[in-house]
CSV table of C-alpha atoms in Angstrom, one decimal:
chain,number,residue,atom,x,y,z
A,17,UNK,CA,-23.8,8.7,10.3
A,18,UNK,CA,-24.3,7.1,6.8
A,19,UNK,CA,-22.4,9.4,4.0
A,20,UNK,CA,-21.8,8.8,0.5
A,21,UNK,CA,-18.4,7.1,-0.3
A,22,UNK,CA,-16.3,9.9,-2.2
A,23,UNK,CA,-13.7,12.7,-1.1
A,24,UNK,CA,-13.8,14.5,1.5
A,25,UNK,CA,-11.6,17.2,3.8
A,26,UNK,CA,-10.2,16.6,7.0
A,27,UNK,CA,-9.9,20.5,8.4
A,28,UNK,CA,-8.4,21.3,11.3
A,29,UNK,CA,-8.4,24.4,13.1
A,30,UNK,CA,-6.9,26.1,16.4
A,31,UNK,CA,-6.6,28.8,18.5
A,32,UNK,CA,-3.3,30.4,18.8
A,33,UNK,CA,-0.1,29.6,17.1
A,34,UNK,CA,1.4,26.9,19.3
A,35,UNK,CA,1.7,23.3,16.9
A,36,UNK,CA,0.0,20.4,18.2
A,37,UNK,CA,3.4,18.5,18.7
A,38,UNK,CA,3.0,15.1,18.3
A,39,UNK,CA,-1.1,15.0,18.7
A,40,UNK,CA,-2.6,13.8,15.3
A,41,UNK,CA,-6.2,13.9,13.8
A,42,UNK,CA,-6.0,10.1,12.0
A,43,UNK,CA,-8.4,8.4,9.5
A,44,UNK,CA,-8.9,4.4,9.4
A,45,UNK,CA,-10.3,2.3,6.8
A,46,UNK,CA,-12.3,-0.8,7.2
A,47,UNK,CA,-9.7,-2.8,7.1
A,48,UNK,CA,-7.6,-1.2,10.4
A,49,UNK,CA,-5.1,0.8,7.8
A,50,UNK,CA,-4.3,4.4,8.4
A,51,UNK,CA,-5.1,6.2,5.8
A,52,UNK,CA,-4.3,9.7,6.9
A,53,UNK,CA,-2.4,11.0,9.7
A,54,UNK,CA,-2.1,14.8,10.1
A,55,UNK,CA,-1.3,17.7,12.5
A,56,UNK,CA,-1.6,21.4,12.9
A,57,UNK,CA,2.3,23.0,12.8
A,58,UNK,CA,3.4,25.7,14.6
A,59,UNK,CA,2.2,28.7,13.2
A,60,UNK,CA,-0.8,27.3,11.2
A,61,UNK,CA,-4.4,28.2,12.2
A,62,UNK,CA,-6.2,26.4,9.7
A,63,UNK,CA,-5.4,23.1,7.6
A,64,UNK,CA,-7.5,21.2,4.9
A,65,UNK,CA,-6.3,17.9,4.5
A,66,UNK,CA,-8.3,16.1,1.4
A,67,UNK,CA,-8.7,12.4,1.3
A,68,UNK,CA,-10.8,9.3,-0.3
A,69,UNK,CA,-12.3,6.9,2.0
A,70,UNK,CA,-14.0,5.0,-1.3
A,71,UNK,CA,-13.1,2.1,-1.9
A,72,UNK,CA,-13.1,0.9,-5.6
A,73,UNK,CA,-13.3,-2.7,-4.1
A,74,UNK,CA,-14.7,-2.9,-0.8
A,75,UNK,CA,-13.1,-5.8,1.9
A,76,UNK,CA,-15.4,-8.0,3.5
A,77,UNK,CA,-19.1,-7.2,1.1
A,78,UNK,CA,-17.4,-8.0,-2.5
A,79,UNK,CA,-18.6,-10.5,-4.2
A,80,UNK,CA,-15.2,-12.9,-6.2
A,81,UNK,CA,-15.9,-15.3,-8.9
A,82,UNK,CA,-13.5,-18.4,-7.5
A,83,UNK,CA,-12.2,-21.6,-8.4
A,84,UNK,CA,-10.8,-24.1,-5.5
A,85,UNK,CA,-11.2,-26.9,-6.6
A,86,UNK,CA,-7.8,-27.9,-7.5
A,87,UNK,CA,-8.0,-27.5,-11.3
A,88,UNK,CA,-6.4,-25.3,-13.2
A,89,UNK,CA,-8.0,-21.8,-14.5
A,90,UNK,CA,-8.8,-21.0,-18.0
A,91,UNK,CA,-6.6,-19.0,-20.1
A,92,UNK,CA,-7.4,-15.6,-19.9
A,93,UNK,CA,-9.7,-16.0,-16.6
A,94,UNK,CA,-7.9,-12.5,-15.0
A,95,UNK,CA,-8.6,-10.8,-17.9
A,96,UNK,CA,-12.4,-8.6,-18.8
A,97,UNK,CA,-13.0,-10.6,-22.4
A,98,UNK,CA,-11.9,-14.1,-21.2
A,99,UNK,CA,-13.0,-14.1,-17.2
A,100,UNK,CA,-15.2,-17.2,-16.6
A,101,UNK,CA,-19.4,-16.0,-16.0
A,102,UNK,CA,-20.0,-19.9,-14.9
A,103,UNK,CA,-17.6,-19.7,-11.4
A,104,UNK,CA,-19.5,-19.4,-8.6
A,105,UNK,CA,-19.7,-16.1,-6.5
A,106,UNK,CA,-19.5,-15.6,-2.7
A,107,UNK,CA,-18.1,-12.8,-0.3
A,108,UNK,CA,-15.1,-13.3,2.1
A,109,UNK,CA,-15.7,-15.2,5.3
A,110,UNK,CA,-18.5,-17.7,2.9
A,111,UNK,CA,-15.7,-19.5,0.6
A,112,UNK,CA,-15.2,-23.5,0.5
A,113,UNK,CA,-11.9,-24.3,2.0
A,114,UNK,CA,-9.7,-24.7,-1.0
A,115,UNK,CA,-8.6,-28.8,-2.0
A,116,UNK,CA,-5.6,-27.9,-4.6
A,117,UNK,CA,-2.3,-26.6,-5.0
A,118,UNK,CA,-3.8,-23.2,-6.1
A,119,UNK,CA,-7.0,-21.2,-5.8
A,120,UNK,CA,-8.0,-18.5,-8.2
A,121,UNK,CA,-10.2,-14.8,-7.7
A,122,UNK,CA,-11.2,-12.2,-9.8
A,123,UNK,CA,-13.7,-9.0,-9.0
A,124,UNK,CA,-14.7,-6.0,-11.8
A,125,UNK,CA,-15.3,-3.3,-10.7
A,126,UNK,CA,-15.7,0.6,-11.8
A,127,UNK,CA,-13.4,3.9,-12.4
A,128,UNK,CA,-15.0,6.9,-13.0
A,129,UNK,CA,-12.2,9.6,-13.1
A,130,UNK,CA,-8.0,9.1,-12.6
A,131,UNK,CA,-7.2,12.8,-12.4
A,132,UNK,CA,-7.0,13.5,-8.9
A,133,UNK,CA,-5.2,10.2,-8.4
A,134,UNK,CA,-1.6,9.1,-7.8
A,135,UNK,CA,-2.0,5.9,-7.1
A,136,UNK,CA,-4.1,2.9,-6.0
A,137,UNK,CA,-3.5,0.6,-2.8
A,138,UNK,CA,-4.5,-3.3,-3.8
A,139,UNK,CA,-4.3,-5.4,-0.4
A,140,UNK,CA,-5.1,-9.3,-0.6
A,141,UNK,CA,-4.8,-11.3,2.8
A,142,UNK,CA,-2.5,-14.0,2.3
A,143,UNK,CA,-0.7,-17.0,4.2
A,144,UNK,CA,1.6,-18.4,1.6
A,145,UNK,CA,2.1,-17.4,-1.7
A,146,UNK,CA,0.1,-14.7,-4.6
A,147,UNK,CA,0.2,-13.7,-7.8
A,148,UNK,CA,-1.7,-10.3,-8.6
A,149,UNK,CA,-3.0,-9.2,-11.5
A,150,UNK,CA,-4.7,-6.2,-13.1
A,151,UNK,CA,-6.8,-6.0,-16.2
A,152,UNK,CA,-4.5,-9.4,-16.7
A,153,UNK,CA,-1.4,-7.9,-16.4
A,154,UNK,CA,0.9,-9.6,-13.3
A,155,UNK,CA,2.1,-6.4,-11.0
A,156,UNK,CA,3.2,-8.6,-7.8
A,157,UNK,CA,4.1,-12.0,-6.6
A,158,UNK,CA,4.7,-12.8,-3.1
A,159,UNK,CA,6.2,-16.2,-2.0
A,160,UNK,CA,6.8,-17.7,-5.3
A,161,UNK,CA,9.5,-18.2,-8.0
A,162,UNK,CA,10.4,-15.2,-9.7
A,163,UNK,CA,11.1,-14.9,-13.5
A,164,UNK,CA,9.2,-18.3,-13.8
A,165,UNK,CA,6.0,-19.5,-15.0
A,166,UNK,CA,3.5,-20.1,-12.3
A,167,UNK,CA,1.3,-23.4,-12.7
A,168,UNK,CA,-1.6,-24.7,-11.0
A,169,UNK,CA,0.7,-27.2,-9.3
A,170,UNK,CA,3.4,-24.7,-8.6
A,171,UNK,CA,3.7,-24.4,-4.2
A,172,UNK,CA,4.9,-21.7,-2.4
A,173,UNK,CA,8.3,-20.8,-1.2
A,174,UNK,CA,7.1,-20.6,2.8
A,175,UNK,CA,4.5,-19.1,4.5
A,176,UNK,CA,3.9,-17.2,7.0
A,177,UNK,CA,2.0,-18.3,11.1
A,178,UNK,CA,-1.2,-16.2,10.4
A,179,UNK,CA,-2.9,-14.7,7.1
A,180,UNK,CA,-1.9,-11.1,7.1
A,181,UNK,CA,-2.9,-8.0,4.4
A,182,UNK,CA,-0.4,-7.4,1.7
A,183,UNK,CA,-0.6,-4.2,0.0
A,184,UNK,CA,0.4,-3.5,-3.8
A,185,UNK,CA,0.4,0.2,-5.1
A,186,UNK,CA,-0.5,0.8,-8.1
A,187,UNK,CA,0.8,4.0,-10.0
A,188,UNK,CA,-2.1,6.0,-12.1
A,189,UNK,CA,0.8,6.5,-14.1
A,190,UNK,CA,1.9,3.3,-15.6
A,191,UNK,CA,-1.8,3.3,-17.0
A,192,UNK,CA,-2.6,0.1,-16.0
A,193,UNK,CA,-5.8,1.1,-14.4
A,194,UNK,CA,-8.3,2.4,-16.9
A,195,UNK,CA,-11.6,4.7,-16.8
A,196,UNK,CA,-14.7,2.2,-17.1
A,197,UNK,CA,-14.4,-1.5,-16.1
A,198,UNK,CA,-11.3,-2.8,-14.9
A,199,UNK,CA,-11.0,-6.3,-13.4
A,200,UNK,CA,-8.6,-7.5,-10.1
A,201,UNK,CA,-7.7,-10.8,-9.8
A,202,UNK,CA,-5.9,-12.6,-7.2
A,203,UNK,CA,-4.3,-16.7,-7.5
A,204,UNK,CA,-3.4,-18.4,-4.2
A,205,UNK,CA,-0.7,-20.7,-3.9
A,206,UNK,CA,-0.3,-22.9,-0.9
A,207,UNK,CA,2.9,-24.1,0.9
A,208,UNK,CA,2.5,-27.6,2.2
A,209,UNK,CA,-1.3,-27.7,3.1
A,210,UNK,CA,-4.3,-25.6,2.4
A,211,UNK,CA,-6.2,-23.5,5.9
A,212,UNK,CA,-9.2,-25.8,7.3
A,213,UNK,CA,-10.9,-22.4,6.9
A,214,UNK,CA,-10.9,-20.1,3.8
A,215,UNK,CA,-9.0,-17.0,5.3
A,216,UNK,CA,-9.2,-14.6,1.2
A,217,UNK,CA,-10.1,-11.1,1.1
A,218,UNK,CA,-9.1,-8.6,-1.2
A,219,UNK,CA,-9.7,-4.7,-1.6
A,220,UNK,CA,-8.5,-1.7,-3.9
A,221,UNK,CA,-8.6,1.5,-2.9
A,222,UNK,CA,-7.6,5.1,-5.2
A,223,UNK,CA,-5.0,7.2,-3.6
A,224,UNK,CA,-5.3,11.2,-3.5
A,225,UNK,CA,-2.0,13.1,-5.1
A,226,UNK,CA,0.1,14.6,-2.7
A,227,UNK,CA,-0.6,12.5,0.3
A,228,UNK,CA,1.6,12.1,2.9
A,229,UNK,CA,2.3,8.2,2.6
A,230,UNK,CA,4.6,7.6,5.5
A,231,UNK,CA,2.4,5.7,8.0
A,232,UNK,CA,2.5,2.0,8.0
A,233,UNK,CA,6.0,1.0,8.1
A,234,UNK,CA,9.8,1.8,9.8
A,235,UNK,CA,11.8,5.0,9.5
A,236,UNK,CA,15.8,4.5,10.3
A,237,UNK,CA,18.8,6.7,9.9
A,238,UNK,CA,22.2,6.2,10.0
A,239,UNK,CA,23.7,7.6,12.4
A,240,UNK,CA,21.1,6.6,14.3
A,241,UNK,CA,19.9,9.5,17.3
A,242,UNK,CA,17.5,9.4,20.1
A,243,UNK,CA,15.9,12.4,22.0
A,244,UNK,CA,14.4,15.2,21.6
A,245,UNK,CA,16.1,15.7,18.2
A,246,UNK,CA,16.0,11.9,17.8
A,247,UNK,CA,15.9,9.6,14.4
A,248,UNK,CA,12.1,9.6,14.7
A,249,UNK,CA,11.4,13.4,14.3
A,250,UNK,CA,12.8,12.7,10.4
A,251,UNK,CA,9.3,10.8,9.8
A,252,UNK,CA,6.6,12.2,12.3
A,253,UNK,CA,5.0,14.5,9.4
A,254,UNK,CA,5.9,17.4,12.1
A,255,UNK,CA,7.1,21.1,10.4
A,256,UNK,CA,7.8,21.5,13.9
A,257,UNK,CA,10.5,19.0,14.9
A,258,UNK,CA,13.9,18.0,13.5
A,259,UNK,CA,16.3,15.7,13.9
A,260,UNK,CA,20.0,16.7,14.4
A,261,UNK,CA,22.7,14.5,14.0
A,262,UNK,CA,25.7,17.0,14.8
A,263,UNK,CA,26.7,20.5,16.9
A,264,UNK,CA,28.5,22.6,14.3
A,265,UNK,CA,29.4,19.9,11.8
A,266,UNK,CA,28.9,19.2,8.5
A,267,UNK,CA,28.1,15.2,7.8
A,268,UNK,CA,25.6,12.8,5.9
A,269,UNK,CA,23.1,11.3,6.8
A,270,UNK,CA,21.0,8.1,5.7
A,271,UNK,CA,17.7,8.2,5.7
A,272,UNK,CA,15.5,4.9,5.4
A,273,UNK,CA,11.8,4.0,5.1
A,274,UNK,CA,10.7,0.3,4.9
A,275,UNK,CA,6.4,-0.1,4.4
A,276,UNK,CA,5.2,-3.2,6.5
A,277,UNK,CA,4.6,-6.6,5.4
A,278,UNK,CA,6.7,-6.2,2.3
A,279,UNK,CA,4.4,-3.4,1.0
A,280,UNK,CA,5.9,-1.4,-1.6
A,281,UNK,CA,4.6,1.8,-2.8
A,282,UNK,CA,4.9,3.9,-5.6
A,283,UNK,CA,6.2,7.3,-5.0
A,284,UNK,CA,4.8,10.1,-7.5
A,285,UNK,CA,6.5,13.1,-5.1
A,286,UNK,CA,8.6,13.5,-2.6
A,287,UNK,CA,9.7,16.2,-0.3
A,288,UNK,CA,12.7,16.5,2.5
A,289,UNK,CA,13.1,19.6,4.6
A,290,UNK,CA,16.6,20.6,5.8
A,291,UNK,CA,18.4,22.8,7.9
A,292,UNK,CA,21.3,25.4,7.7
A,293,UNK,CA,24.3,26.0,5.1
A,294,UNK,CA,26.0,22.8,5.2
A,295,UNK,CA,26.4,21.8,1.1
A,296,UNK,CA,25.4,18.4,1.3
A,297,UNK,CA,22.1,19.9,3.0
A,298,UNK,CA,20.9,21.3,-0.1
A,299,UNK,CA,19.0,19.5,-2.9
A,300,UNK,CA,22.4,19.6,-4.7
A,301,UNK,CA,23.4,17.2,-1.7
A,302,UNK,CA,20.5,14.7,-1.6
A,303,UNK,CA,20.6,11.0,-3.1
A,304,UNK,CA,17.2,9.6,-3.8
A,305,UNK,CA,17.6,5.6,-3.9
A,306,UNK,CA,14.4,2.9,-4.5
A,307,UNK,CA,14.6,-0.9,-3.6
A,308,UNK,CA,12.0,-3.5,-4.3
A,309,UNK,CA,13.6,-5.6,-1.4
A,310,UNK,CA,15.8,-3.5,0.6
A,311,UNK,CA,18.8,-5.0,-0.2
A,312,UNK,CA,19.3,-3.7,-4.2
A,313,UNK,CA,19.0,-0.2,-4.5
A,314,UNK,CA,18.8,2.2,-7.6
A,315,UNK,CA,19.5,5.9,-8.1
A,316,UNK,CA,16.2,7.5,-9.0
């Protein structure tokens, strides 16, 4: 079926009050990404589960203005008053292979409304290095010096065996993202030599509030348990399932979720569920760290 692009509700419904376990009822975008996994608890009949399958840049049919020529980009070319009109224009799979150090995108695009929104998920498919910028301002680099200026001659720090999708969230809140126009752009870097075939595609997508965000990536704990009341029931989105790390003891617990492919997402609400009187079980007991590379982490 052909339906407008916009918001929709997943519901799903059952007889009898038995959970579905571990079944799910899963949404894919165009680009393979999960962007909604849910289930019916124990208990629950009925369950609407909103969601926005829009894309605000679509992969694969968006048109980029591009420069690959080798030369360097104007100043101001990733921003809406100084963008270049005389680039040329093609969609992903029909660029030239790039001949420089450094290749340069940028798409505009629309935003009608932010209030339903949390957040936006940018995704460029890269090999080497990226800079990414919105309505001019840098909010990732991938691959490349930090705390540096990046030049048109400036190589990347490695790369990796195939292109893959790296995904940037966006928070509504730092009010980056505007209502009306709003422009994307992406600058390639290579590492030692450019792909014999032009591998770029880019995408942004708006982000419902209060969706459940814990799909593409790798949930650990510490200690780590298997089982029936394993390490994994901490992440499975499941009312139904727990994870228990001691019989009649209270102890700590660690728990750990890394996105994929250096993904990192901004988190507008969280919520833990936990289980008898133990003190350090309570919200007075919880510790709520960030880290931009899993290695430095800050109290939030």
């Amino acid at each position: 079926m052909c339906r407008p692009a916009t918001t929709y509700a997943l519901v799903l419904k059952k007889q009898g009050t038995g959970g579905w376990g571990n079944s799910k009822a899963t949404v894919k975008l165009a680009d393979g990404r999960t962007l909604l996994s849910e289930s019916l608890a124990a208990g629950a009949t009925e369950k609407e589960y909103n969601f926005n399958p829009a894309y605000s840049v679509y992969p694969q049919w968006t048109h980029w203005s591009y420069l690959v020529d080798g030369t360097a980009a104007p100043a101001g070319w990733n921003t809406l008053s100084g963008a270049p009109s005389n680039w040329e224009t093609q969609r992903p799979g029909q660029f030239f292979a790039a001949s420089g150090v450094t290749q340069y995108y940028f798409t505009k695009f629309q935003i009608e409304d932010l209030t339903e929104f949390a957040s936006m998920d940018i995704a460029v498919n890269v090999k080497a290095g990226v800079v990414v910028y919105l309505n001019g301002v840098e909010i990732r680099r991938y691959n490349l010096p930090e705390n540096t200026e990046v030049k048109e001659d400036t190589a990347a720090t490695g790369e990796s065996g195939e292109p893959f999708l790296l995904v940037i969230g966006e928070a509504v809140q730092r009010e980056r993202l505007v209502v009306g126009e709003n422009i994307l752009a992406f600058e390639l870097h290579r590492y030692e030599a450019n792909e014999e075939t032009n591998s770029f595609d880019g995408s942004a997508i708006l982000i419902l509030d209060n969706m459940y965000l814990l799909l593409d990536g790798t949930g650990t704990t510490v200690p780590a348990l298997t089982g029936v009341e394993g390490s994994d029931k901490v992440f499975d989105n499941n009312s139904a399932t727990k994870m228990l790390t001691a019989t009649g003891i209270c102890e700590g617990v660690e728990l750990i979720w890394s996105w994929s492919n250096d993904r990192r997402e901004p988190i507008g609400r969280y919520g833990l569920v936990s289980g008898n009187d133990c003190n350090n079980r309570h919200p007075s007991g919880w510790t709520l760290y960030g880290s931009n590379d899993g290695e430095s982490w800050t109290v939030l």
